[in-house]
PDB file of C-alpha atoms in Angstrom:
ATOM      1  CA  MET A  21       6.063  28.332  45.868  1.00  0.00           C
ATOM      2  CA  ASP A  22       5.293  26.804  42.724  1.00  0.00           C
ATOM      3  CA  LYS A  23       5.093  23.869  44.125  1.00  0.00           C
ATOM      4  CA  GLU A  24       3.052  24.259  46.842  1.00  0.00           C
ATOM      5  CA  ARG A  25       0.268  26.278  43.903  1.00  0.00           C
ATOM      6  CA  MET A  26      -0.163  23.192  41.464  1.00  0.00           C
ATOM      7  CA  PRO A  27      -2.694  21.558  43.708  1.00  0.00           C
ATOM      8  CA  VAL A  28      -4.415  24.305  44.339  1.00  0.00           C
ATOM      9  CA  VAL A  29      -4.992  25.456  40.963  1.00  0.00           C
ATOM     10  CA  PHE A  30      -5.583  21.148  39.696  1.00  0.00           C
ATOM     11  CA  GLN A  31      -8.331  22.104  43.131  1.00  0.00           C
ATOM     12  CA  LYS A  32      -9.338  24.773  41.354  1.00  0.00           C
ATOM     13  CA  LEU A  33      -9.699  23.295  37.905  1.00  0.00           C
ATOM     14  CA  ASN A  34     -10.986  19.747  38.644  1.00  0.00           C
ATOM     15  CA  THR A  35     -13.764  21.538  40.241  1.00  0.00           C
ATOM     16  CA  PHE A  36     -14.415  24.213  37.748  1.00  0.00           C
ATOM     17  CA  MET A  37     -15.183  21.245  35.792  1.00  0.00           C
ATOM     18  CA  GLU A  38     -17.742  19.640  37.874  1.00  0.00           C
ATOM     19  CA  GLN A  39     -19.387  22.240  37.551  1.00  0.00           C
ATOM     20  CA  ASN A  40     -19.877  22.688  34.070  1.00  0.00           C
ATOM     21  CA  ASN A  41     -19.965  19.453  32.801  1.00  0.00           C
ATOM     22  CA  ARG A  42     -21.680  19.566  29.661  1.00  0.00           C
ATOM     23  CA  ALA A  43     -19.763  22.756  28.402  1.00  0.00           C
ATOM     24  CA  VAL A  44     -16.341  20.108  29.220  1.00  0.00           C
ATOM     25  CA  GLU A  45     -18.730  17.485  27.409  1.00  0.00           C
ATOM     26  CA  PHE A  46     -19.089  20.329  23.722  1.00  0.00           C
ATOM     27  CA  VAL A  47     -15.849  20.602  23.929  1.00  0.00           C
ATOM     28  CA  SER A  48     -14.745  17.144  23.781  1.00  0.00           C
ATOM     29  CA  TYR A  49     -17.579  16.157  21.117  1.00  0.00           C
ATOM     30  CA  GLY A  50     -16.419  19.652  19.464  1.00  0.00           C
ATOM     31  CA  ILE A  51     -12.410  18.809  18.528  1.00  0.00           C
ATOM     32  CA  ALA A  52     -13.596  14.523  18.999  1.00  0.00           C
ATOM     33  CA  GLY A  53     -16.222  16.193  15.521  1.00  0.00           C
ATOM     34  CA  VAL A  54     -13.644  18.647  14.081  1.00  0.00           C
ATOM     35  CA  GLY A  55     -10.864  14.979  14.049  1.00  0.00           C
ATOM     36  CA  LEU A  56     -13.662  13.071  12.215  1.00  0.00           C
ATOM     37  CA  LEU A  57     -14.092  16.207   9.592  1.00  0.00           C
ATOM     38  CA  PHE A  58      -9.809  16.139   9.378  1.00  0.00           C
ATOM     39  CA  ALA A  59      -9.690  12.048   9.039  1.00  0.00           C
ATOM     40  CA  LEU A  60     -13.284  11.911   6.963  1.00  0.00           C
ATOM     41  CA  TYR A  61     -11.560  14.798   4.108  1.00  0.00           C
ATOM     42  CA  ARG A  62      -7.774  13.017   3.846  1.00  0.00           C
ATOM     43  CA  ILE A  63      -9.855  10.201   2.779  1.00  0.00           C
ATOM     44  CA  LYS A  64     -12.395  10.811   0.663  1.00  0.00           C
ATOM     45  CA  PRO A  65     -14.623   7.691   1.851  1.00  0.00           C
ATOM     46  CA  PHE A  66     -17.572   8.938  -0.330  1.00  0.00           C
ATOM     47  CA  ALA A  67     -15.222  10.263  -3.599  1.00  0.00           C
ATOM     48  CA  LYS A  68     -15.205   9.088  -6.993  1.00  0.00           C
ATOM     49  CA  PHE A  69     -13.313   9.741  -8.989  1.00  0.00           C
ATOM     50  CA  LYS A  70     -13.658  10.365 -12.605  1.00  0.00           C
ATOM     51  CA  LYS A  71     -10.835  12.025 -14.476  1.00  0.00           C
ATOM     52  CA  PRO A  72      -6.672  11.895 -13.173  1.00  0.00           C
ATOM     53  CA  SER A  73      -7.695  15.540 -11.478  1.00  0.00           C
ATOM     54  CA  ASP A  74      -9.690  14.258  -8.566  1.00  0.00           C
ATOM     55  CA  VAL A  75      -7.052  12.039  -7.469  1.00  0.00           C
ATOM     56  CA  PRO A  76      -5.184  13.343  -4.781  1.00  0.00           C
ATOM     57  CA  ASN A  77      -1.346  13.859  -4.846  1.00  0.00           C
ATOM     58  CA  ARG A  78      -1.344  12.481  -0.844  1.00  0.00           C
ATOM     59  CA  PHE A  79      -2.510   9.304  -2.438  1.00  0.00           C
ATOM     60  CA  LEU A  80       0.161   8.405  -5.498  1.00  0.00           C
ATOM     61  CA  LYS A  81       2.201   5.460  -4.380  1.00  0.00           C
ATOM     62  CA  THR A  82       0.315   4.788  -1.115  1.00  0.00           C
ATOM     63  CA  THR A  83      -3.160   3.678  -1.729  1.00  0.00           C
ATOM     64  CA  GLU A  84      -5.226   1.011  -3.379  1.00  0.00           C
ATOM     65  CA  PHE A  85      -8.636   1.473  -4.751  1.00  0.00           C
ATOM     66  CA  GLU A  86     -10.694  -0.970  -6.204  1.00  0.00           C
ATOM     67  CA  GLY A  87     -13.056  -0.292  -9.808  1.00  0.00           C
ATOM     68  CA  ARG A  88     -15.214  -2.104 -11.925  1.00  0.00           C
ATOM     69  CA  VAL A  89     -13.558  -2.483 -15.150  1.00  0.00           C
ATOM     70  CA  THR A  90     -16.232  -1.411 -18.302  1.00  0.00           C
ATOM     71  CA  ARG A  91     -13.788  -0.952 -21.102  1.00  0.00           C
ATOM     72  CA  ILE A  92     -10.764  -1.493 -22.652  1.00  0.00           C
ATOM     73  CA  ASP A  93      -9.575   1.621 -25.030  1.00  0.00           C
ATOM     74  CA  PRO A  94      -6.691   0.622 -27.294  1.00  0.00           C
ATOM     75  CA  ALA A  95      -5.808   4.655 -26.803  1.00  0.00           C
ATOM     76  CA  HIS A  96      -2.917   6.070 -25.233  1.00  0.00           C
ATOM     77  CA  GLY A  97      -1.250   2.996 -25.159  1.00  0.00           C
ATOM     78  CA  THR A  98      -4.296   0.738 -23.795  1.00  0.00           C
ATOM     79  CA  LEU A  99      -6.169   2.185 -21.073  1.00  0.00           C
ATOM     80  CA  LEU A 100      -8.488   0.699 -18.777  1.00  0.00           C
ATOM     81  CA  LEU A 101     -11.977   2.184 -17.969  1.00  0.00           C
ATOM     82  CA  VAL A 102     -12.146   1.802 -14.333  1.00  0.00           C
ATOM     83  CA  ASP A 103     -15.638   3.070 -13.221  1.00  0.00           C
ATOM     84  CA  HIS A 104     -14.085   3.733  -9.282  1.00  0.00           C
ATOM     85  CA  ILE A 105     -15.729   2.112  -6.036  1.00  0.00           C
ATOM     86  CA  PRO A 106     -15.788   4.778  -3.224  1.00  0.00           C
ATOM     87  CA  LEU A 107     -14.800   3.473   0.619  1.00  0.00           C
ATOM     88  CA  LEU A 108     -18.433   4.449   1.079  1.00  0.00           C
ATOM     89  CA  PRO A 109     -20.210   4.078  -2.136  1.00  0.00           C
ATOM     90  CA  PHE A 110     -24.033   5.780  -1.615  1.00  0.00           C
ATOM     91  CA  PRO A 111     -26.577   6.083  -4.750  1.00  0.00           C
ATOM     92  CA  ARG A 112     -25.878   8.765  -7.389  1.00  0.00           C
ATOM     93  CA  LEU A 113     -27.718   9.971 -10.254  1.00  0.00           C
ATOM     94  CA  SER A 114     -25.105  12.215 -12.753  1.00  0.00           C
ATOM     95  CA  LYS A 115     -24.516   9.896 -15.351  1.00  0.00           C
ATOM     96  CA  ASN A 116     -21.088   7.195 -15.212  1.00  0.00           C
ATOM     97  CA  LYS A 117     -17.823   9.435 -15.696  1.00  0.00           C
ATOM     98  CA  TYR A 118     -14.791   6.256 -16.021  1.00  0.00           C
ATOM     99  CA  LEU A 119     -11.990   6.502 -14.800  1.00  0.00           C
ATOM    100  CA  PRO A 120      -9.148   6.695 -17.590  1.00  0.00           C
ATOM    101  CA  ILE A 121      -6.119   3.420 -16.083  1.00  0.00           C
ATOM    102  CA  LYS A 122      -3.093   2.676 -17.807  1.00  0.00           C
ATOM    103  CA  LEU A 123      -0.843  -0.661 -16.369  1.00  0.00           C
ATOM    104  CA  ALA A 124       2.084   1.316 -15.433  1.00  0.00           C
ATOM    105  CA  GLY A 125       5.446   0.354 -17.890  1.00  0.00           C
ATOM    106  CA  ILE A 126       4.518  -1.703 -20.408  1.00  0.00           C
ATOM    107  CA  ASN A 127       3.323  -1.185 -23.775  1.00  0.00           C
ATOM    108  CA  THR A 128       0.854  -3.997 -24.485  1.00  0.00           C
ATOM    109  CA  THR A 129       0.171  -6.089 -28.227  1.00  0.00           C
ATOM    110  CA  SER A 130      -3.610  -6.449 -30.129  1.00  0.00           C
ATOM    111  CA  HIS A 131      -3.289 -10.359 -28.071  1.00  0.00           C
ATOM    112  CA  GLY A 132      -3.086  -8.625 -25.080  1.00  0.00           C
ATOM    113  CA  ILE A 133      -5.814  -6.352 -25.576  1.00  0.00           C
ATOM    114  CA  SER A 134      -8.011  -9.327 -26.374  1.00  0.00           C
ATOM    115  CA  TRP A 135      -6.628 -11.046 -23.116  1.00  0.00           C
ATOM    116  CA  LEU A 136      -7.714  -8.249 -21.062  1.00  0.00           C
ATOM    117  CA  GLN A 137     -10.822  -8.175 -22.727  1.00  0.00           C
ATOM    118  CA  CYS A 138     -11.267 -12.096 -21.657  1.00  0.00           C
ATOM    119  CA  LEU A 139      -9.559 -11.728 -18.143  1.00  0.00           C
ATOM    120  CA  ILE A 140     -11.181  -8.673 -17.070  1.00  0.00           C
ATOM    121  CA  ASN A 141     -13.740  -6.885 -18.574  1.00  0.00           C
ATOM    122  CA  GLY A 142     -16.839  -6.420 -16.218  1.00  0.00           C
ATOM    123  CA  LYS A 143     -14.594  -7.369 -13.345  1.00  0.00           C
ATOM    124  CA  ASN A 144     -13.241  -5.806 -10.230  1.00  0.00           C
ATOM    125  CA  VAL A 145      -9.808  -4.600 -10.228  1.00  0.00           C
ATOM    126  CA  LYS A 146      -7.685  -3.415  -7.953  1.00  0.00           C
ATOM    127  CA  PHE A 147      -5.291  -0.615  -8.699  1.00  0.00           C
ATOM    128  CA  LEU A 148      -2.372   1.573  -6.985  1.00  0.00           C
ATOM    129  CA  PRO A 149      -2.125   4.900  -8.982  1.00  0.00           C
ATOM    130  CA  LEU A 150       1.879   6.563  -8.764  1.00  0.00           C
ATOM    131  CA  ASP A 151       1.736   9.718 -10.849  1.00  0.00           C
ATOM    132  CA  LYS A 152      -1.135  11.247 -12.708  1.00  0.00           C
ATOM    133  CA  LYS A 153      -0.817  12.045 -16.392  1.00  0.00           C
ATOM    134  CA  LYS A 154      -3.975  14.425 -18.659  1.00  0.00           C
ATOM    135  CA  ASP A 155      -5.844  11.414 -19.909  1.00  0.00           C
ATOM    136  CA  TYR A 156      -4.619   9.168 -17.846  1.00  0.00           C
ATOM    137  CA  LEU A 157      -3.211   7.409 -14.295  1.00  0.00           C
ATOM    138  CA  ASN A 158      -0.198   5.193 -14.887  1.00  0.00           C
ATOM    139  CA  CYS A 159      -1.441   2.037 -12.285  1.00  0.00           C
ATOM    140  CA  ILE A 160      -0.391  -1.244 -10.810  1.00  0.00           C
ATOM    141  CA  VAL A 161      -2.879  -3.271 -11.016  1.00  0.00           C
ATOM    142  CA  THR A 162      -4.286  -6.268  -9.776  1.00  0.00           C
ATOM    143  CA  PHE A 163      -7.059  -8.907  -9.862  1.00  0.00           C
ATOM    144  CA  SER A 164      -7.642 -12.257  -8.779  1.00  0.00           C
ATOM    145  CA  GLU A 165     -10.630 -14.637  -8.894  1.00  0.00           C
ATOM    146  CA  LYS A 166     -12.523 -15.986  -5.599  1.00  0.00           C
ATOM    147  CA  ASP A 167     -10.250 -17.949  -4.128  1.00  0.00           C
ATOM    148  CA  GLN A 168      -7.043 -17.650  -6.507  1.00  0.00           C
ATOM    149  CA  GLU A 169      -4.237 -15.876  -5.576  1.00  0.00           C
ATOM    150  CA  ARG A 170      -4.310 -12.259  -6.624  1.00  0.00           C
ATOM    151  CA  ILE A 171      -2.114 -11.915 -10.040  1.00  0.00           C
ATOM    152  CA  ASN A 172      -0.296  -8.261 -10.668  1.00  0.00           C
ATOM    153  CA  ILE A 173      -1.730  -7.615 -14.145  1.00  0.00           C
ATOM    154  CA  ALA A 174       1.175  -5.625 -15.765  1.00  0.00           C
ATOM    155  CA  GLU A 175       3.445  -8.549 -15.211  1.00  0.00           C
ATOM    156  CA  GLU A 176       1.344 -11.439 -16.724  1.00  0.00           C
ATOM    157  CA  LEU A 177       0.917  -9.533 -19.463  1.00  0.00           C
ATOM    158  CA  VAL A 178       4.884  -9.275 -20.590  1.00  0.00           C
ATOM    159  CA  LYS A 179       5.208 -12.977 -19.211  1.00  0.00           C
ATOM    160  CA  LEU A 180       2.825 -14.360 -21.850  1.00  0.00           C
ATOM    161  CA  GLY A 181       4.456 -12.228 -24.514  1.00  0.00           C
ATOM    162  CA  PHE A 182       1.453  -9.953 -24.602  1.00  0.00           C
ATOM    163  CA  GLY A 183       3.105  -6.529 -23.387  1.00  0.00           C
ATOM    164  CA  THR A 184       6.864  -4.563 -23.268  1.00  0.00           C
ATOM    165  CA  ILE A 185       8.974  -2.794 -21.146  1.00  0.00           C
ATOM    166  CA  SER A 186       8.228   0.572 -22.082  1.00  0.00           C
ATOM    167  CA  ASN A 187      11.219   3.084 -22.311  1.00  0.00           C
ATOM    168  CA  GLN A 188       9.435   6.083 -21.091  1.00  0.00           C
ATOM    169  CA  GLU A 189       9.013   4.715 -17.460  1.00  0.00           C
ATOM    170  CA  ASP A 190      11.866   5.923 -15.977  1.00  0.00           C
ATOM    171  CA  HIS A 191       9.787   7.343 -12.934  1.00  0.00           C
ATOM    172  CA  LEU A 192       9.549   3.649 -11.742  1.00  0.00           C
ATOM    173  CA  LEU A 193      13.445   3.977 -10.744  1.00  0.00           C
ATOM    174  CA  LYS A 194      12.522   6.445  -8.955  1.00  0.00           C
ATOM    175  CA  ASN A 195      10.852   5.414  -5.679  1.00  0.00           C
ATOM    176  CA  LYS A 196      11.833   2.463  -3.660  1.00  0.00           C
ATOM    177  CA  SER A 197       8.033   0.429  -4.392  1.00  0.00           C
ATOM    178  CA  THR A 198       7.879   0.998  -7.817  1.00  0.00           C
ATOM    179  CA  LEU A 199      11.121  -0.139  -8.534  1.00  0.00           C
ATOM    180  CA  LEU A 200      10.468  -3.645  -7.343  1.00  0.00           C
ATOM    181  CA  TYR A 201       7.526  -3.262 -10.028  1.00  0.00           C
ATOM    182  CA  TYR A 202       9.429  -2.812 -12.326  1.00  0.00           C
ATOM    183  CA  LYS A 203      12.632  -4.818 -11.498  1.00  0.00           C
ATOM    184  CA  SER A 204       9.263  -7.481 -11.814  1.00  0.00           C
ATOM    185  CA  LEU A 205       9.128  -6.296 -14.969  1.00  0.00           C
ATOM    186  CA  VAL A 206      12.606  -7.148 -15.951  1.00  0.00           C
ATOM    187  CA  ARG A 207      11.943 -10.479 -14.584  1.00  0.00           C
ATOM    188  CA  ALA A 208       8.763 -11.365 -16.513  1.00  0.00           C
ATOM    189  CA  ASP A 209      10.406 -10.205 -19.436  1.00  0.00           C
ATOM    190  CA  LYS A 210      13.720 -11.988 -19.430  1.00  0.00           C
ATOM    191  CA  TYR A 211      11.546 -15.140 -19.050  1.00  0.00           C
ATOM    192  CA  ALA A 212       9.181 -13.927 -22.318  1.00  0.00           C
ATOM    193  CA  GLN A 213      11.893 -13.692 -23.860  1.00  0.00           C
ATOM    194  CA  PHE A 214      14.261 -16.719 -23.112  1.00  0.00           C
ATOM    195  CA  ASN A 215      10.909 -19.011 -23.483  1.00  0.00           C
ATOM    196  CA  ARG A 216      10.002 -17.136 -27.060  1.00  0.00           C
ATOM    197  CA  ASN A 217       6.255 -16.250 -25.547  1.00  0.00           C
ATOM    198  CA  GLY A 218       3.786 -14.015 -28.307  1.00  0.00           C
ATOM    199  CA  TYR A 219       4.969 -11.517 -29.413  1.00  0.00           C
ATOM    200  CA  TRP A 220       8.686 -12.638 -28.713  1.00  0.00           C
ATOM    201  CA  HIS A 221       8.024 -15.793 -31.130  1.00  0.00           C
ATOM    202  CA  PHE A 222       8.310 -13.727 -34.044  1.00  0.00           C
ATOM    203  CA  VAL A 223      11.356 -11.343 -33.377  1.00  0.00           C
ATOM    204  CA  LYS A 224      13.282 -13.420 -31.113  1.00  0.00           C
ATOM    205  CA  GLU A 225      15.453 -15.910 -33.398  1.00  0.00           C
ATOM    206  CA  PRO A 226      15.062 -19.083 -31.570  1.00  0.00           C
ATOM    207  CA  THR A 227      18.708 -19.951 -29.742  1.00  0.00           C
ATOM    208  CA  LEU A 228      20.007 -23.926 -29.515  1.00  0.00           C
ATOM    209  CA  ILE A 229      18.641 -24.162 -26.096  1.00  0.00           C
ATOM    210  CA  TRP A 230      15.270 -23.447 -27.465  1.00  0.00           C
ATOM    211  CA  LYS A 231      15.432 -25.619 -29.640  1.00  0.00           C
ATOM    212  CA  ILE A 232      16.781 -29.037 -28.044  1.00  0.00           C
ATOM    213  CA  LYS A 233      14.012 -27.746 -24.840  1.00  0.00           C
ATOM    214  CA  ILE A 234      10.647 -28.302 -28.174  1.00  0.00           C
ATOM    215  CA  TYR A 235      12.705 -31.349 -29.185  1.00  0.00           C
ATOM    216  CA  PHE A 236      12.614 -31.972 -25.640  1.00  0.00           C
ATOM    217  CA  SER A 237       8.840 -31.194 -24.932  1.00  0.00           C
ATOM    218  CA  ASP A 238       8.061 -33.071 -27.695  1.00  0.00           C
ATOM    219  CA  LYS A 239       8.995 -35.917 -27.440  1.00  0.00           C
ATOM    220  CA  LEU A 240       7.748 -36.362 -23.463  1.00  0.00           C
ATOM    221  CA  LYS A 241       3.854 -35.798 -25.155  1.00  0.00           C
ATOM    222  CA  SER A 242       4.283 -38.098 -27.338  1.00  0.00           C
ATOM    223  CA  LEU A 243       4.780 -40.747 -24.130  1.00  0.00           C
ATOM    224  CA  LEU A 244       2.613 -39.503 -21.576  1.00  0.00           C
ATOM    225  CA  PRO A 245      -0.973 -39.432 -21.233  1.00  0.00           C
ATOM    226  CA  ILE A 246      -2.310 -36.399 -21.381  1.00  0.00           C
ATOM    227  CA  SER A 247      -3.666 -35.857 -17.871  1.00  0.00           C
ATOM    228  CA  ILE A 248       0.201 -36.176 -17.142  1.00  0.00           C
ATOM    229  CA  ILE A 249       0.778 -33.937 -19.750  1.00  0.00           C
ATOM    230  CA  LYS A 250      -2.051 -31.351 -18.425  1.00  0.00           C
ATOM    231  CA  GLN A 251      -0.046 -31.435 -15.589  1.00  0.00           C
ATOM    232  CA  LEU A 252       3.061 -30.367 -16.220  1.00  0.00           C
ATOM    233  CA  ASN A 253       1.389 -27.875 -18.246  1.00  0.00           C
ATOM    234  CA  ILE A 254       4.430 -28.921 -21.279  1.00  0.00           C
TER     235      ILE A 254
END
């Protein structure tokens, strides 16, 4: 009996929709509009983040943002003051306030601050928030010039010896994505120590391997043309 009634129900529903086409369209548009509003609420395409509390927790470790570095501030282990660029920017009349972000997992030396000012001050960077503090966001920050490979700023600082791994960033070990980031910092740190780059040149005693390396490097520099030395990065 129920199977016999099913075609009748569908027929009545079809007749109702044909007779009330405009109403059905309004309902459909309404549902689509609600869905669009919910999507806009979730991704906040017009939102301009000016302080750490502005960033919703659902964006932590999941969403990368873009902004222009306006100043390097030595406070709190070196902060980048970033003019956040919304996904869909539009003109604003209010005075600019810049979002403070910190390179997650590292402490920056004075030489590192100078390096940051030369490399990224006034430039656009991308940043992935990992967690929020009262005064700043801990972020993975990347940068690239035109047609160049994007570099991880913290990793590069550590590799050059212009930054050291912080002992107070245990949160980096608690998530798979941040664990990979932390391991990249550890590799960069080992490289810097082995080569006695930057900070390590003054705090680490030269090893026999280091002395041999420097000896042969100096010998090559005395024998090879300058153009080849630059290509080999000796």
